[in-house]
mmCIF file of C-alpha atoms in Angstrom:
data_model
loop_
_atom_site.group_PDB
_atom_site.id
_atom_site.type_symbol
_atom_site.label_atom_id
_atom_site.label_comp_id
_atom_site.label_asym_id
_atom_site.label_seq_id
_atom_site.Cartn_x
_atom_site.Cartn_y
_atom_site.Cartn_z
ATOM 1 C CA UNK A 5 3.703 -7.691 76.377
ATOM 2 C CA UNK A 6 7.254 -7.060 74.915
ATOM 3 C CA UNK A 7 8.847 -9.703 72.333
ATOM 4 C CA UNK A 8 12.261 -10.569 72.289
ATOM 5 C CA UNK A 9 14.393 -10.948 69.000
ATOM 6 C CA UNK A 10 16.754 -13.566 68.709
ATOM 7 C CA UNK A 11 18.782 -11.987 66.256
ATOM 8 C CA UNK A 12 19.471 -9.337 68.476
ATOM 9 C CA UNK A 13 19.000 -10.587 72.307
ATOM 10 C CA UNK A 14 21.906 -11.528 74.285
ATOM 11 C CA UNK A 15 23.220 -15.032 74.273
ATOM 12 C CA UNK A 16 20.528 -16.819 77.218
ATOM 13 C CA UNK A 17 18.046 -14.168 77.313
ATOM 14 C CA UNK A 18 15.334 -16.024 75.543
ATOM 15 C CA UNK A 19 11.490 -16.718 76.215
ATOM 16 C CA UNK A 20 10.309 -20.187 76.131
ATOM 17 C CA UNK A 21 8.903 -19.390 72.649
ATOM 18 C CA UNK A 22 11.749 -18.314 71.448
ATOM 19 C CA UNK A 23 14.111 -20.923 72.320
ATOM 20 C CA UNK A 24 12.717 -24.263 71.504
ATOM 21 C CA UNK A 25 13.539 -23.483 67.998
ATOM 22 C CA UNK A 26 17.218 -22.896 68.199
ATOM 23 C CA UNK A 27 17.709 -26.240 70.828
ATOM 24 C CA UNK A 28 15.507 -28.088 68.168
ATOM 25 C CA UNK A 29 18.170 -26.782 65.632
ATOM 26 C CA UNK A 30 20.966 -27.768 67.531
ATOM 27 C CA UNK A 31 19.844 -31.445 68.215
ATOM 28 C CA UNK A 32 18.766 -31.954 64.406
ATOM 29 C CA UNK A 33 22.339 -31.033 63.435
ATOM 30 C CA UNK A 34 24.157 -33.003 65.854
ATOM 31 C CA UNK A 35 21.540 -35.918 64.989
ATOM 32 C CA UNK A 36 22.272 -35.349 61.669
ATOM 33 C CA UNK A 37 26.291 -36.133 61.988
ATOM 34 C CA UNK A 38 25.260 -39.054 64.146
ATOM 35 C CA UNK A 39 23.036 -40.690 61.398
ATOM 36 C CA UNK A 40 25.493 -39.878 58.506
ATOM 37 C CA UNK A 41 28.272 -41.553 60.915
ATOM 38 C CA UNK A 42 26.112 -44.578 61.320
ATOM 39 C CA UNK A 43 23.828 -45.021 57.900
ATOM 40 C CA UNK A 44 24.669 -47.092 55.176
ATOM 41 C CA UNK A 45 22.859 -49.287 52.397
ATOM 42 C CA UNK A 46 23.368 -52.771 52.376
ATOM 43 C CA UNK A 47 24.058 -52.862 48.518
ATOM 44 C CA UNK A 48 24.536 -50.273 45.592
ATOM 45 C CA UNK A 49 26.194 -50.440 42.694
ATOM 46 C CA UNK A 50 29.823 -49.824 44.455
ATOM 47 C CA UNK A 51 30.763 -50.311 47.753
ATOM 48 C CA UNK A 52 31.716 -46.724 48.480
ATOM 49 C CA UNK A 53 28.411 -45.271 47.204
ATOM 50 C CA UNK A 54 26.414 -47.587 48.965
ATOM 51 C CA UNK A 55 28.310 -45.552 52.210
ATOM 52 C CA UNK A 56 28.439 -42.356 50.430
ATOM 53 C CA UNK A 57 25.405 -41.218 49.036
ATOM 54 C CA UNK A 58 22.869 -41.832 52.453
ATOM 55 C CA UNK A 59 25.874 -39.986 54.431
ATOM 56 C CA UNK A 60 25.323 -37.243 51.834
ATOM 57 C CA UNK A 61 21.511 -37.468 51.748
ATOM 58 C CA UNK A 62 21.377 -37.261 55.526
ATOM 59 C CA UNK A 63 23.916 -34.011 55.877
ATOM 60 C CA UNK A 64 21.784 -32.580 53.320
ATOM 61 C CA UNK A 65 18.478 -33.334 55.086
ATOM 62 C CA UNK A 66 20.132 -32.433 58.647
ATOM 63 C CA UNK A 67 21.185 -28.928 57.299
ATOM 64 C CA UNK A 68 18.091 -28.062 55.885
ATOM 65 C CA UNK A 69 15.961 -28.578 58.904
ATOM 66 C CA UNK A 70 18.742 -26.600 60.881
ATOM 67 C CA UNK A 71 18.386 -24.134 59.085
ATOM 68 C CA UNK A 72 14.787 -24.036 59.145
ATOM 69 C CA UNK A 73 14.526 -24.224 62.340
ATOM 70 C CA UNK A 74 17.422 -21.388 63.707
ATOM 71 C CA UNK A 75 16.888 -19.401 60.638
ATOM 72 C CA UNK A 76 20.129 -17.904 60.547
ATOM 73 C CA UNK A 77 19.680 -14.419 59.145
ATOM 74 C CA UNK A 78 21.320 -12.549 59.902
ATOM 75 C CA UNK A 79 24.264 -15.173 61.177
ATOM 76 C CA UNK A 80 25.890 -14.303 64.594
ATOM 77 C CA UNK A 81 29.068 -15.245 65.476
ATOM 78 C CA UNK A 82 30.663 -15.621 62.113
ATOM 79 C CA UNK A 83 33.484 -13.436 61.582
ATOM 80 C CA UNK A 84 34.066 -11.681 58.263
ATOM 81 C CA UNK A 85 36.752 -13.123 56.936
ATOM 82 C CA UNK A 86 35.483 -16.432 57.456
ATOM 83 C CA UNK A 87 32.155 -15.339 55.808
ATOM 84 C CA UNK A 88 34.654 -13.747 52.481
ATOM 85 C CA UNK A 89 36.758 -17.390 52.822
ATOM 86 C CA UNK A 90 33.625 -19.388 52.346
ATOM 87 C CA UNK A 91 31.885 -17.446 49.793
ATOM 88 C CA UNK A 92 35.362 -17.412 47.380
ATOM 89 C CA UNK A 93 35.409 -21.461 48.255
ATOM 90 C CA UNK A 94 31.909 -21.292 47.244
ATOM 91 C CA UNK A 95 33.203 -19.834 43.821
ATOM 92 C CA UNK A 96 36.223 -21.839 43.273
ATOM 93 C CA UNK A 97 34.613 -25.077 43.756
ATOM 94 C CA UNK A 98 31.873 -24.248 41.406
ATOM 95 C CA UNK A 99 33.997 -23.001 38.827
ATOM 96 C CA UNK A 100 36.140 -26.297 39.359
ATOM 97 C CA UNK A 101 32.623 -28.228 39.244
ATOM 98 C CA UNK A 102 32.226 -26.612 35.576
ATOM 99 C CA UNK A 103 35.416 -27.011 34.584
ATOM 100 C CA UNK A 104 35.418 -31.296 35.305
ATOM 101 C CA UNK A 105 35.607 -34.083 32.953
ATOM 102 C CA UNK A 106 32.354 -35.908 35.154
ATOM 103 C CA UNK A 107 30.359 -32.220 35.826
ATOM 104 C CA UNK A 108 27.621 -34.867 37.288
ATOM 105 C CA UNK A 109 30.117 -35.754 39.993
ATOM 106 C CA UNK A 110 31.339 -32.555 40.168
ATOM 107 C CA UNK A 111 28.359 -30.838 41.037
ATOM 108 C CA UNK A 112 27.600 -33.273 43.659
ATOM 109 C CA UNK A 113 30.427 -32.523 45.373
ATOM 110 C CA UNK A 114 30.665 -28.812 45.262
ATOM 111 C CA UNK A 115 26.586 -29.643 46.865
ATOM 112 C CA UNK A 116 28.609 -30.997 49.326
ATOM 113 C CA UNK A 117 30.827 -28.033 50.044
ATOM 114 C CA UNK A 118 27.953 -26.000 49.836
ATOM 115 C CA UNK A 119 25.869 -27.239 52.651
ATOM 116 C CA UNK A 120 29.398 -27.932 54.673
ATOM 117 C CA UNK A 121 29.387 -24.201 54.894
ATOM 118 C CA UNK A 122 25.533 -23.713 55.243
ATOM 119 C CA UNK A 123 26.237 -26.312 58.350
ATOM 120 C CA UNK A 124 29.214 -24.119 59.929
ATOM 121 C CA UNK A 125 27.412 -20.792 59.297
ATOM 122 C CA UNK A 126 24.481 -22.559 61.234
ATOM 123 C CA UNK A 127 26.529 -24.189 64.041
ATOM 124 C CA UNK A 128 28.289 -20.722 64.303
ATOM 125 C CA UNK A 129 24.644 -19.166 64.833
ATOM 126 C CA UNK A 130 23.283 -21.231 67.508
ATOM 127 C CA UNK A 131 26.734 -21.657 69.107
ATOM 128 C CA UNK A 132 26.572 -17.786 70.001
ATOM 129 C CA UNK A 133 23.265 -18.364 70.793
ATOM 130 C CA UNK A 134 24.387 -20.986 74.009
ATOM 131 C CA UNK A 135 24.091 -24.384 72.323
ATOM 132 C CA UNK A 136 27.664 -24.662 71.621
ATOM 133 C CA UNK A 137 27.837 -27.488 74.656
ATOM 134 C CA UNK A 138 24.994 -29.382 72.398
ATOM 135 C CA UNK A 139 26.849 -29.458 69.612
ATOM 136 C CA UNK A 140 30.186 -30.372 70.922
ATOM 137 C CA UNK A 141 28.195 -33.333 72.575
ATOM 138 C CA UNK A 142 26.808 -34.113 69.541
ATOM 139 C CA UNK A 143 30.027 -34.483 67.662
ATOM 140 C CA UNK A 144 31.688 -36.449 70.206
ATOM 141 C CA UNK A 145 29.412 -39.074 69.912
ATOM 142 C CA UNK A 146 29.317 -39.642 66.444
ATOM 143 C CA UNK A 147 33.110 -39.002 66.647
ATOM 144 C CA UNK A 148 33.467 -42.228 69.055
ATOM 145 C CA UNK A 149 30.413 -44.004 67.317
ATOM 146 C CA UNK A 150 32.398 -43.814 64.261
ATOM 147 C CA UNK A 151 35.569 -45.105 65.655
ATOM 148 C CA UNK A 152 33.777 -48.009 67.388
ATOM 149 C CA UNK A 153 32.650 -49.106 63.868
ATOM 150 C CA UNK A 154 35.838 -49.422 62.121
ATOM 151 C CA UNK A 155 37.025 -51.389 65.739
ATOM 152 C CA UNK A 156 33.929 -53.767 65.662
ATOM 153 C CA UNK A 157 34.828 -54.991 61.904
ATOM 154 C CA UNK A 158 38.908 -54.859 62.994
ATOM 155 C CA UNK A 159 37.867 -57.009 65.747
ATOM 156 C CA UNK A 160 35.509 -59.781 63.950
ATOM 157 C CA UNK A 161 31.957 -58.089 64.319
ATOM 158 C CA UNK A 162 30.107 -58.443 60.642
ATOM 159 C CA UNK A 163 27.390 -56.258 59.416
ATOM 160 C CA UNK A 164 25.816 -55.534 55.982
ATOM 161 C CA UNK A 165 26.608 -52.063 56.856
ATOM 162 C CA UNK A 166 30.086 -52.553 57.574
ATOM 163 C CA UNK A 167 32.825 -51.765 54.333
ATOM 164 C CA UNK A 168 33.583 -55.133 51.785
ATOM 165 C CA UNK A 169 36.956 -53.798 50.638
ATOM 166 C CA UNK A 170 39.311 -51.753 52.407
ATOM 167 C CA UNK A 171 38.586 -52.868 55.977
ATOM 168 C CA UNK A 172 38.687 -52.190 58.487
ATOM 169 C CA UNK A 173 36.349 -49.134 57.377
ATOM 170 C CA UNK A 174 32.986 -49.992 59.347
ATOM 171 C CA UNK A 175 30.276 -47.666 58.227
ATOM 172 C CA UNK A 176 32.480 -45.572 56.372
ATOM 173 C CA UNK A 177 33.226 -47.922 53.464
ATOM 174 C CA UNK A 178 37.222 -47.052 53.275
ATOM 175 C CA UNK A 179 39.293 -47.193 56.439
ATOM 176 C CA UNK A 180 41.098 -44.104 55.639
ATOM 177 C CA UNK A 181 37.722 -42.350 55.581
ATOM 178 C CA UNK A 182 36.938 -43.794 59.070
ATOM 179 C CA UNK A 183 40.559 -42.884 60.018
ATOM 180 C CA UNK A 184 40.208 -39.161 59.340
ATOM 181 C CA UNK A 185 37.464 -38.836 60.659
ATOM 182 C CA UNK A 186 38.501 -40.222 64.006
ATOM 183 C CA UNK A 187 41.189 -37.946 64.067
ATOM 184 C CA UNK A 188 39.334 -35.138 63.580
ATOM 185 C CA UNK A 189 37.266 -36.090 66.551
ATOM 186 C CA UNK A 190 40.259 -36.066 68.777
ATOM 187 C CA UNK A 191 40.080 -32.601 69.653
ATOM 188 C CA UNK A 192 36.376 -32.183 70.234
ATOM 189 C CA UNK A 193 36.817 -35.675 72.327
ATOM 190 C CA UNK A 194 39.333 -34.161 74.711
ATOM 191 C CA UNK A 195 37.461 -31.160 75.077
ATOM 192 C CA UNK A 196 34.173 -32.414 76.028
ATOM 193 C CA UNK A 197 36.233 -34.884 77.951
ATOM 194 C CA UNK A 198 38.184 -32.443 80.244
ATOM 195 C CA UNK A 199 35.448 -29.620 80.222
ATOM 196 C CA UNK A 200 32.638 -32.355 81.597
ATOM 197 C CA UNK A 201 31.818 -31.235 85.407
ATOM 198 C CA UNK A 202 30.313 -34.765 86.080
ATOM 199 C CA UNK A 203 31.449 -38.265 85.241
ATOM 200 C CA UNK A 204 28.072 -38.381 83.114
ATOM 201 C CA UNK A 205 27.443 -35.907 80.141
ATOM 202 C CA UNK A 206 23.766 -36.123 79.101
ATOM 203 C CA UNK A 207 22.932 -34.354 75.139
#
């Protein structure tokens, strides 16, 4: 019986055994944006935490099954000067981190650009492995999900999830946060959008 490598197969040429893993990946990272989108606690000791820190929890969490699960090692599809980029971002931040009045806060958010990357250098992995369709499907949900949140509370709906100050935010806690992010999902909208083959585009 022969095996087949992921690492170095071609992009669909996969056993059964083989493959579950990297769709499992795929799903927990796109699940994982979802959630963050959606969670929040319905009190903290400031409004914007109380948005902030399960987001951050759940990226964290998301990324680390990911990675588990695809085990991107080598990484395919990541070019090297994206790979140099992210490593000297990597640096910067921490040495910014170091550097800060709060180093506490700091830290947490160089975490933060830290698993950002470990997410892209994952999504870049199973993308050139053939879930790239999962993952844009994945992103344009939470990208409208999100959206529909700050246009519930704009619109009357009331939530203990939804932002106190700064509204209309929804689950983000800050409308500009919810803003941004709903422009970022523009593009990834449209092109799931025009690249669907059917009126219906199942995950």
């Amino acid at each position: 019986m022969t095996t087949i490598d992921i690492a170095d197969s071609p992009t669909l040429d996969f056993t059964a055994a083989a493959r579950w893993p990297v769709r499992a990946a795929a799903h927990v990272l796109g699940a994982g944006l979802l959630i963050a989108v959606l969670i929040a606690l319905p009190a903290a000791p400031s409004d914007l935490d109380r948005h902030q820190l399960p987001k951050e929890l759940a990226v964290h969490l998301a990324t680390f099954l990911a990675v588990a699960l695809a085990r991107p090692w080598p990484a395919r599809g990541l070019r090297p000067a994206i790979a140099w980029s992210a490593a000297l971002l990597v640096v910067a931040a921490l040495v910014s981190a170091v550097l800060a009045t709060n180093i506490w806060l700091a830290m947490r958010a160089w975490s933060l650009v830290v698993t950002g990357i470990v997410a892209l250098v994952t999504a870049r992995h199973l993308a050139s492995l053939g879930e790239a369709p999962t993952l844009f499907r994945w992103c344009c949900g939470a990208g409208i999900a999100g959206a529909a949140t700050g246009l519930a509370q704009a619109y009357g709906l009331d939530s203990p999830l939804f932002a106190a100050t700064r509204l209309p935010g929804g689950t983000f806690g800050n409308r500009n946060f919810m803003a941004h992010f709903a422009a970022l999902s523009l593009p990834v909208i449209a092109y799931v959008t025009f690249s669907a083959r059917s009126r219906w585009v199942w995950i």
